[in-house]
Coordinates of C-alpha atoms and ligand atoms in Angstrom, one line a residue:
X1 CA -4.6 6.9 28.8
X2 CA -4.9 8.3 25.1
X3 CA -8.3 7.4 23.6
X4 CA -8.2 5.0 20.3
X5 CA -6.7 7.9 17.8
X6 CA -4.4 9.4 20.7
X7 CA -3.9 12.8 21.8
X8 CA -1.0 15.3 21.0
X9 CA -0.5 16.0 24.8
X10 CA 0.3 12.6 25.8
X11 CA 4.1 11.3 26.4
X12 CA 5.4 10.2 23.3
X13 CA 7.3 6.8 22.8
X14 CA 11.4 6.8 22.0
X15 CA 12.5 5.6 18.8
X16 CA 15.4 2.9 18.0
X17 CA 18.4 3.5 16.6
X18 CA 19.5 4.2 13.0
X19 CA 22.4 1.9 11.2
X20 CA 23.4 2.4 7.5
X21 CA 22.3 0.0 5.0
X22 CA 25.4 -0.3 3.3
X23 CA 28.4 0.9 5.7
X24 CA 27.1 0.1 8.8
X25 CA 27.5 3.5 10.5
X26 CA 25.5 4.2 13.3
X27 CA 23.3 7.1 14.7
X28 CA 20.8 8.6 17.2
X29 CA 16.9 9.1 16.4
X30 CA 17.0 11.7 14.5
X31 CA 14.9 13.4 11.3
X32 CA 17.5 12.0 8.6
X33 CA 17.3 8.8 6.6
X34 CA 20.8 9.3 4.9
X35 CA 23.5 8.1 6.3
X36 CA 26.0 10.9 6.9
X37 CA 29.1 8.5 6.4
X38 CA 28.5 6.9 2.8
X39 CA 25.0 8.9 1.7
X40 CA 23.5 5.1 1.8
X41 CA 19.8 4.3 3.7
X42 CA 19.5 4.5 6.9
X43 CA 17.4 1.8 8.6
X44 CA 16.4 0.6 12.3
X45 CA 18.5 -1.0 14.1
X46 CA 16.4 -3.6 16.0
X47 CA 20.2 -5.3 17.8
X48 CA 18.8 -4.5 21.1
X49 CA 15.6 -6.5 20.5
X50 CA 16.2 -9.7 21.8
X51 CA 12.6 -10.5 23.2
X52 CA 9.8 -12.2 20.8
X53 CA 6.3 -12.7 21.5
X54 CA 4.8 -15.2 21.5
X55 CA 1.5 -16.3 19.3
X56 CA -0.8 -16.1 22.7
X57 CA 0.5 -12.8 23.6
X58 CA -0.1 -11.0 19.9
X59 CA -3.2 -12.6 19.8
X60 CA -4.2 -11.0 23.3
X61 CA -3.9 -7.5 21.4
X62 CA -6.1 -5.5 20.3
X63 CA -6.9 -5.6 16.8
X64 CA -4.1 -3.2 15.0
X65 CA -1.1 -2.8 13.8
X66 CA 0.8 -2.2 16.7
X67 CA -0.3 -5.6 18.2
X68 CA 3.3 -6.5 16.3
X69 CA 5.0 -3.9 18.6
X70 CA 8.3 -5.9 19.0
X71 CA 8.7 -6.0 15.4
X72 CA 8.0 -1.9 15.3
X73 CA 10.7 0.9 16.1
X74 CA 9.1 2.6 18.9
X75 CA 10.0 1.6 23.0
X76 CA 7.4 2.1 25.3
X77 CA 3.6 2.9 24.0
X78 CA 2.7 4.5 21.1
X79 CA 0.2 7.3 21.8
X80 CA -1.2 8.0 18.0
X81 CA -3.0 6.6 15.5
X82 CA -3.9 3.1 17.8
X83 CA -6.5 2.1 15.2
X84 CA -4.8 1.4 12.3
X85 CA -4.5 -2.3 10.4
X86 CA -5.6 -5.4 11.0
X87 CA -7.3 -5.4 7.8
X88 CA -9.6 -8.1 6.1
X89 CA -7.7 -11.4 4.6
X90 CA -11.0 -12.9 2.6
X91 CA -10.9 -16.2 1.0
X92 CA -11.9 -15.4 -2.8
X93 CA -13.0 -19.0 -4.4
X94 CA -14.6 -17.3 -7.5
X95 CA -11.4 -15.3 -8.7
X96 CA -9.6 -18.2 -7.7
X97 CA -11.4 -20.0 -10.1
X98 CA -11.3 -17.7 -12.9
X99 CA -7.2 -17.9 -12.2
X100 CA -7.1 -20.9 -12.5
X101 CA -5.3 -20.7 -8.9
X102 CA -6.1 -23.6 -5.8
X103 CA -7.1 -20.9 -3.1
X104 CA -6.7 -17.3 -3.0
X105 CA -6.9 -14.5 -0.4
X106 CA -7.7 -11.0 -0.8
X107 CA -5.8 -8.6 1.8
X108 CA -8.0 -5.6 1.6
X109 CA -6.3 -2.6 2.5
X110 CA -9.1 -0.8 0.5
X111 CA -10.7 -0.3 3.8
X112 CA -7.8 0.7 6.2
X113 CA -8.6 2.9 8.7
X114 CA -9.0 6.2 8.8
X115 CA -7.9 6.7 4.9
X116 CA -9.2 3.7 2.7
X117 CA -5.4 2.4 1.9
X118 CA -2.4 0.9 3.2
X119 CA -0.5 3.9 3.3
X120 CA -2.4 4.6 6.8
X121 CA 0.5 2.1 8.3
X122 CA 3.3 3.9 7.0
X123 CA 2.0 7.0 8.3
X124 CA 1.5 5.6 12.0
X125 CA 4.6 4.2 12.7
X126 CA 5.6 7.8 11.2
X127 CA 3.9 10.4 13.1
X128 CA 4.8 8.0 16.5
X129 CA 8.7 8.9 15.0
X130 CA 8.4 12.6 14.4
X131 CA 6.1 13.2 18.1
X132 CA 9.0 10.8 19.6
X133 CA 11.6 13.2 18.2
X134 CA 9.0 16.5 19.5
X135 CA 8.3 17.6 15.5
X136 CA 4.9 19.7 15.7
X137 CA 5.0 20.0 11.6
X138 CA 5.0 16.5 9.2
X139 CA 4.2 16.4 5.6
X140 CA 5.0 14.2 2.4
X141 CA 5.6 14.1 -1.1
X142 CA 2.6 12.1 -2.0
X143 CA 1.3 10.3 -5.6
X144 CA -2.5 10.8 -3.6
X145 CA -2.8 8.3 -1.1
X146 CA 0.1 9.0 1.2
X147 CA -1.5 12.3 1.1
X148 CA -4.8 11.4 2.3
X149 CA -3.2 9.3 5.3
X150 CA -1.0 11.9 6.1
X151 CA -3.4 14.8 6.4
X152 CA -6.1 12.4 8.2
X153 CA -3.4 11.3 10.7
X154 CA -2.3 14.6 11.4
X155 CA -5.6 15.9 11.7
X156 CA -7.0 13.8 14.5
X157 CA -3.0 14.3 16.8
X158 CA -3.8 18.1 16.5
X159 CA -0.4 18.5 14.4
X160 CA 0.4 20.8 11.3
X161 CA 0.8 18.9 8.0
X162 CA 2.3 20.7 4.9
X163 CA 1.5 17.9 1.8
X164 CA 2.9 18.7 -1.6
X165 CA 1.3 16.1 -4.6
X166 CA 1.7 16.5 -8.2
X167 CA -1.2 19.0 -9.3
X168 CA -3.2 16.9 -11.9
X169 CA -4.5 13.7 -9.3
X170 CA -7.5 12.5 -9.2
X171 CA -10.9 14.1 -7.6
X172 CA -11.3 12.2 -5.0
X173 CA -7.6 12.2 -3.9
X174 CA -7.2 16.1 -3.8
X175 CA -10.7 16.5 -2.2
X176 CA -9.7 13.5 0.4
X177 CA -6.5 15.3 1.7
X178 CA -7.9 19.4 1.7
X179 CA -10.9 18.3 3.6
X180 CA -8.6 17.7 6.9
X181 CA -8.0 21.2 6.7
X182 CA -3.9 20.5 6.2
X183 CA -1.7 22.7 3.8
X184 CA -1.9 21.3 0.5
X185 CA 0.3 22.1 -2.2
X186 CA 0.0 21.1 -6.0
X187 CA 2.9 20.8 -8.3
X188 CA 3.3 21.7 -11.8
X189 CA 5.3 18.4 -12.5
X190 CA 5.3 14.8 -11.9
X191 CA 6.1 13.0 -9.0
X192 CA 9.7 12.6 -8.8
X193 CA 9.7 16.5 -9.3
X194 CA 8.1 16.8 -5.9
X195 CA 9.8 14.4 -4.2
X196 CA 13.0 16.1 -5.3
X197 CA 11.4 19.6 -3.9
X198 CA 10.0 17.9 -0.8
X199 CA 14.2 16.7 0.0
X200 CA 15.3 20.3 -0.2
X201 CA 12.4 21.3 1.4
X202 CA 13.6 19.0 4.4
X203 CA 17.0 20.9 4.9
X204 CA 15.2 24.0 5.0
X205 CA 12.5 23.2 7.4
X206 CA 12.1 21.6 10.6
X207 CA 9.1 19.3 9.1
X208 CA 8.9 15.7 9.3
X209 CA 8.4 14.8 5.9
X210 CA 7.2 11.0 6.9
X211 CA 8.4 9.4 3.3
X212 CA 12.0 11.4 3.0
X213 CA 13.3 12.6 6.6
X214 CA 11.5 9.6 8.5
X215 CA 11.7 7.4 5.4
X216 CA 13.7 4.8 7.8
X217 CA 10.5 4.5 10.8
X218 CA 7.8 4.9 7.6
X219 CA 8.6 1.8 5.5
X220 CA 8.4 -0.2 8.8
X221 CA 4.9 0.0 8.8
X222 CA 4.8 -2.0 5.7
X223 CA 5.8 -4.6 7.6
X224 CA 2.6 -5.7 9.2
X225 CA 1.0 -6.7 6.3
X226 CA 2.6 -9.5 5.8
X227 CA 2.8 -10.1 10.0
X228 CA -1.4 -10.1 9.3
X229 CA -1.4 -12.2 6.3
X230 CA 0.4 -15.0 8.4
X231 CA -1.5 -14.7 11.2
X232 CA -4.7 -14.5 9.4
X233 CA -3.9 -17.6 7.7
X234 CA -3.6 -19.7 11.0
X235 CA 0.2 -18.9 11.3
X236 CA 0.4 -20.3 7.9
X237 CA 2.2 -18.4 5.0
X238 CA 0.7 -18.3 1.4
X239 CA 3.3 -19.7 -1.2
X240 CA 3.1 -16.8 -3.4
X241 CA 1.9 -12.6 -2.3
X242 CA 1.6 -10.2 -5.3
X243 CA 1.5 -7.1 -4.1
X244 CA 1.8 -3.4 -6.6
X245 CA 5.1 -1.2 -6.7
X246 CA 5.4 2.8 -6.7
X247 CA 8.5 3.6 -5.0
X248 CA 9.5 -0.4 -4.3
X249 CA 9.0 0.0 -0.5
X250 CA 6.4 -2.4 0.2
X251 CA 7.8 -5.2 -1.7
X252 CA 10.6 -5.1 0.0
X253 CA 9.5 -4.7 3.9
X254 CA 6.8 -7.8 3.0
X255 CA 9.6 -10.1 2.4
X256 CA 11.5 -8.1 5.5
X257 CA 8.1 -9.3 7.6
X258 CA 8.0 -13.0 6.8
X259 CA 11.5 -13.3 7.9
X260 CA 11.3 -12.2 10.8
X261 CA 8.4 -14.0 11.6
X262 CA 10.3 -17.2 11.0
X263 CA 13.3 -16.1 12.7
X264 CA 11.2 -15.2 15.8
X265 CA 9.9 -18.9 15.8
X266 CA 6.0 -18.0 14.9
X267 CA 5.7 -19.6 11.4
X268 CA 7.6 -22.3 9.7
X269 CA 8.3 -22.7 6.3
X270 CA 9.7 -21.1 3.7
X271 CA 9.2 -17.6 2.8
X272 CA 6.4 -16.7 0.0
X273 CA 7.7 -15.8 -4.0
X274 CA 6.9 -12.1 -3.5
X275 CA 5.4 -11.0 -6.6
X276 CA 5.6 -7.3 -8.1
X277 CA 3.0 -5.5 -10.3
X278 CA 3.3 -1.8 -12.0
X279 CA 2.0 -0.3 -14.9
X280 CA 3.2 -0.9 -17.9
X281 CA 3.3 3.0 -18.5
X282 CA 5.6 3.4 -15.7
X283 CA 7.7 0.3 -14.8
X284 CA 11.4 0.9 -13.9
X285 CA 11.5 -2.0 -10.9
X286 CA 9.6 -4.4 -13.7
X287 CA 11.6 -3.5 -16.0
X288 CA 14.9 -4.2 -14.0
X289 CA 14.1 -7.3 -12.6
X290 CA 13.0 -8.5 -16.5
X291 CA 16.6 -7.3 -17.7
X292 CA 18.5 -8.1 -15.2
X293 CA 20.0 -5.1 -15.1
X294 CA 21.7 -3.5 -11.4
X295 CA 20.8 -0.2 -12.0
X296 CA 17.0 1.5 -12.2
X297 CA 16.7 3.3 -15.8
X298 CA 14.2 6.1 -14.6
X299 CA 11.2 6.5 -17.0
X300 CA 8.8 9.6 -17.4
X301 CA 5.4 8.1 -15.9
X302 CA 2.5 7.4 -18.5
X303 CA -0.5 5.7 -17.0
X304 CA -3.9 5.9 -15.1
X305 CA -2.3 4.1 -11.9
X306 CA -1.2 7.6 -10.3
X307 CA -0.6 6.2 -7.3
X308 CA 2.3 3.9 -8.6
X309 CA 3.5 6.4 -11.0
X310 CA 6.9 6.7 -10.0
X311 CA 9.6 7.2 -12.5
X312 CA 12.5 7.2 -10.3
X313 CA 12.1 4.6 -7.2
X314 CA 13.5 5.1 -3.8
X315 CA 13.6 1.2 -3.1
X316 CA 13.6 -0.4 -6.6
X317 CA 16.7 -2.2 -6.0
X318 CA 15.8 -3.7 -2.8
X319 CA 12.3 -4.8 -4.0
X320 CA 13.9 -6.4 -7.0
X321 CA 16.0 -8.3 -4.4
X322 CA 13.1 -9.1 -2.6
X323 CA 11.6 -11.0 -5.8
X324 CA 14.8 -12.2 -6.4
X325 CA 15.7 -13.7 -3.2
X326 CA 12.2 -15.3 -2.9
X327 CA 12.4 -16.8 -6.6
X328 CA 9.5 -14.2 -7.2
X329 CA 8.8 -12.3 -10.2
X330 CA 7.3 -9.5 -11.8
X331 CA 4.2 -8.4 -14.4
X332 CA 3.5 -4.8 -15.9
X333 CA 0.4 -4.6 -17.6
X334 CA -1.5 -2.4 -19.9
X335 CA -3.7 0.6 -18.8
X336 CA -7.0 -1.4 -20.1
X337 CA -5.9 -4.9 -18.4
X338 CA -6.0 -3.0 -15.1
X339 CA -9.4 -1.5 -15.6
X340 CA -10.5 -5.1 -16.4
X341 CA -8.8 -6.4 -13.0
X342 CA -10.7 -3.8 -11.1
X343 CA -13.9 -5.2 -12.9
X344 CA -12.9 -8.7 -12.2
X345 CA -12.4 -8.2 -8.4
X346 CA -15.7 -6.6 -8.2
X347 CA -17.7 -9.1 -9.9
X348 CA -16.4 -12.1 -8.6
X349 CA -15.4 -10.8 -4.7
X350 CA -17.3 -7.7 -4.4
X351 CA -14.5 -5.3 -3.4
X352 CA -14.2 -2.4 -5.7
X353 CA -10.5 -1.4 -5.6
X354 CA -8.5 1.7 -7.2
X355 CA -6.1 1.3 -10.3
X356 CA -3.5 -0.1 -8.0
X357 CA -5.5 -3.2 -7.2
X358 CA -6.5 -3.0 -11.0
X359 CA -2.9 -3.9 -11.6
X360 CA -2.1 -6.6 -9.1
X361 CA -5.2 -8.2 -10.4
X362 CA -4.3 -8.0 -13.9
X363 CA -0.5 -8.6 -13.0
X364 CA -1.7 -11.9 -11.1
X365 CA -3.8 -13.2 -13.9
X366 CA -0.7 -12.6 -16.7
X367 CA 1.8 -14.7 -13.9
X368 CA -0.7 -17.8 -14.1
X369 CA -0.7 -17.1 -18.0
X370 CA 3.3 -17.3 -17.9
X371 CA 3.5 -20.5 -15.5
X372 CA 4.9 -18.4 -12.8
X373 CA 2.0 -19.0 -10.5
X374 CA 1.0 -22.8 -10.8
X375 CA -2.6 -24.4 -10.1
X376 CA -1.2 -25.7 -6.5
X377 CA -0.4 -22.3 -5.5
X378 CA -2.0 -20.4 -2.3
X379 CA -2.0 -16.9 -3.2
X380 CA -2.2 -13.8 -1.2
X381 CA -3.3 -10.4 -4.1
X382 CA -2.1 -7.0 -1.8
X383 CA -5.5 -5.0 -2.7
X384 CA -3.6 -1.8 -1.4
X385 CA -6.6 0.7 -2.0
X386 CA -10.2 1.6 -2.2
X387 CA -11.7 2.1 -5.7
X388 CA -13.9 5.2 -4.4
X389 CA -10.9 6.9 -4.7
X390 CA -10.1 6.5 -8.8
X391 CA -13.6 6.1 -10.6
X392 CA -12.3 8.3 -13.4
X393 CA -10.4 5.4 -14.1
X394 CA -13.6 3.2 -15.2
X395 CA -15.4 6.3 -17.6
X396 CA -16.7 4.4 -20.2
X397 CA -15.8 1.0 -19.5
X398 CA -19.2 0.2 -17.5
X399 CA -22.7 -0.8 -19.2
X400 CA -24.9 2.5 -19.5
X401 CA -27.4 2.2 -16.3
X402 CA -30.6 2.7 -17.6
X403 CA -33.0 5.5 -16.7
X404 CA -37.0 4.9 -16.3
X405 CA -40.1 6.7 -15.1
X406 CA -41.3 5.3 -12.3
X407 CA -43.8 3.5 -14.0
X408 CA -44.2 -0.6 -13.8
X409 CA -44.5 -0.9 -17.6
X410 CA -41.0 1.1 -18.5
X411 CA -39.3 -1.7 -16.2
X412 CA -41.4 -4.6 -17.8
X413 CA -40.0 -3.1 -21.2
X414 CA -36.7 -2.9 -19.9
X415 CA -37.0 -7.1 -18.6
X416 CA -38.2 -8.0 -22.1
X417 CA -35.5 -6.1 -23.7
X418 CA -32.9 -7.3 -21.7
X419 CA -34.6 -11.4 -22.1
X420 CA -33.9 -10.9 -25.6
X421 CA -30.9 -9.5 -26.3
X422 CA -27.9 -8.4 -23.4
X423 CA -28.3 -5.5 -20.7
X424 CA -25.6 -3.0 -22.5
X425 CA -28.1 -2.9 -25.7
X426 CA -31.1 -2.0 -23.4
X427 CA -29.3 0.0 -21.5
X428 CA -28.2 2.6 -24.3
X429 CA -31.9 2.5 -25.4
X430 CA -32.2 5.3 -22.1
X431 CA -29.0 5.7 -21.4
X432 CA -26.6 7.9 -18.4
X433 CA -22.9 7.3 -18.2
X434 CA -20.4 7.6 -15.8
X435 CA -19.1 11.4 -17.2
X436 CA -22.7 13.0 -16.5
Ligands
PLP501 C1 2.0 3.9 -2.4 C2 1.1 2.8 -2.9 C3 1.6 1.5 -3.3 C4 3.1 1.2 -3.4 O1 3.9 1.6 -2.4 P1 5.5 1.6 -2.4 O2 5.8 1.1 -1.0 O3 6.0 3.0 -2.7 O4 6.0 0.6 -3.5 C5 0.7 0.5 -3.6 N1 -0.6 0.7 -3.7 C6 -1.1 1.9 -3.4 C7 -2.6 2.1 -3.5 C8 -0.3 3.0 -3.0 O5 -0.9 4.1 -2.7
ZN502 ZN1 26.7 4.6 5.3

């Protein structure tokens, strides 16, 4: 038996097969996601799956992810990272409200387990691919938070991890992946210039780079959210699920997880508008689904959101037919409307996300504003991270915190000040901020 976070020296799971996207070629497990035939994407081939479980049986699980194991590419047990998902889905009537939406449901991935976002599903239906194909070595190209799942994940199944992230993230996201002792690398450039290094790197090397050699079992982690969202709902699905977009990945396997949940026979219904949210200052999918263009124009990333900011996406055409297909849309907003989402979701649910969340708040809020998402709407907001992780991203935007002796009179000041005019003005009178 492997204990909860598994053990390297237990007998790995086998893998599914591989069939190409677009040709229909098919292959062997192996540590490729390109499809030698046509250079298309490769994904799993789930043919052989004919058996679906039923609601009684899921629910006998434990509490994770893998309590969706027929809809996941491994056969036979997986053996690492047991504990991850089965996240909170919390009612929030108070942002609802301020929406101006019926009911809405926070899916708060901000406190996945062990690294604080979603990415820690990605990353164990990954690392069960590369110890099913015997790879000692993974790694990533990372925008921060694949990093920090990567190297935690790693860590704790007593493998290498090699992690190569633009050099200029945030604090907390560099700090978050060194600390697991893994080997990480910063690079002068943006994202897309170490994803391209991280593709040659993965000829060269016998590393299973979980987001390019195992790209096809990685995205199928996504997956579950939306298997979670339904069955935390009752076996109900939500109308409408905005979710954020970096590479376009999780947009797509969300609508890829309701659909199979209706084929199998464990919801009815139709399948929820998936809605997309980016950046304004780095929107390619946004802005292809808005111009109804069939090509991504790649742009040069400008925005506080690093963990979205990607200029050149993997899967932006197949999350743009995700929104498509589900008569979704899309919203890119402004740096400042994102710090005011993450505000908004912390004052009226009290869950502080990072500037992804920032945007799918913000992103919500302008879809009511342009009738997209109506007043009898049930609405699902992917919170996809944890805010501890980006506070840079709210310098200067909270009130001053006031700082006293501690003396009963200098509070007594403080109440009398604050009775007559607002907090912000009494707090400057003593004032810290978040930069000291
Ligand atoms: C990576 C990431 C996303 C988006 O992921 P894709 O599947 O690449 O679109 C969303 N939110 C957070 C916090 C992320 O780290
Ligand atoms: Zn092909």
């Amino acid at each position: 038996m492997a204990d909860v976070n598994g053990a390297s020296d237990s007998k790995s799971a086998a893998l599914l097969p591989l069939v190409c996207r677009l040709c229909g070629e098919e292959r062997a497990p192996a540590l490729t996601s390109i499809c030698s035939n046509c250079l298309g994407p490769l994904e799993v081939d789930y043919r052989s799956r004919t058996l679906h479980p039923t609601r009684q049986q899921i629910e006998s699980r434990p509490h994770s992810l893998w309590r969706y194991r027929e809809f996941l590419p491994l056969v036979g047990e997986p053996t690492l990272s047991l504990d991850v998902g089965f996240t909170p889905l919390v009612e929030a009537p108070r942002l609802a409200r301020r929406l101006g939406i019926h009911r809405l449901w926070i899916k708060n991935e901000g406190v996945s387990n062990p690294s604080l976002s979603f990415k820690d599903r990605v990353v164990a239906t990954a690392i069960n691919a590369a110890a099913a194909l015997g790879v000692k070595t993974i790694g990533c190209a990372s925008t921060g938070n694949l990093a920090n799942a990567v190297a935690a994940q790693a860590a704790r199944a007593g493998l290498d991890a090699w992690i190569f992230i633009p050099a200029d993230l945030e604090l907390a996201k560099v700090v978050g992946t060194a600390v697991y002792g893994s080997r990480l690398v910063r690079v002068r450039g943006t994202y897309d210039d170490v994803n391209r290094l991280c593709a040659q790197l993965a000829d060269e090397y016998d590393w299973g780079l979980v987001n390019v050699n195992l790209r096809s079992y990685y995205g199928e982690g996504s997956k579950t959210m939306a298997h979670e969202i339904a069955e935390q709902l009752g076996w109900r699905l939500p109308t409408a699920v905005v979710a954020p977009m970096a590479g376009g990945s999780l947009v797509s396997k969300l609508k890829t997880g309701f659909t199979e949940l209706i084929r199998a026979g464990l919801v009815e219904g139709e399948l929820p508008r998936l809605y997309g949210t980016q950046a304004a200052g780095c929107a390619p999918i946004c802005n292809l689904v808005e111009s109804g263009a069939d090509e991504i124009r790649p742009v040069i990333p400008r925005t506080i959101a690093r963990s979205l900011a990607i200029g050149n996406p993997a899967d932006g055409l197949f999350a743009a037919a995700a929104m498509r297909d589900t008569r979704g849309w899309t919203a890119q907003v402004t740096d400042q409307a994102l710090v005011n989402g993450i505000r908004l979701l912390a004052e009226t649910t009290g869950i502080f996300t990072e500037t992804a969340g920032g945007v799918t708040v913000a992103g919500a809020a302008a879809l009511v504003s342009a009738g997209r998402i109506g007043p009898r709407d049930e609405v699902v907001l992917c919170i996809t991270g944890n805010g501890l992780k980006t506070i840079e991203a709210l310098e200067g935007a909270l009130a001053d915190s006031p700082v006293v002796a501690p003396k009963l009179a200098e509070v007594e000041r403080l109440v009398a000040q604050i009775r007559r005019s607002d907090f912000s003005t009494a707090a400057s009178v003593v004032s810290t901020s978040l930069s000291e």
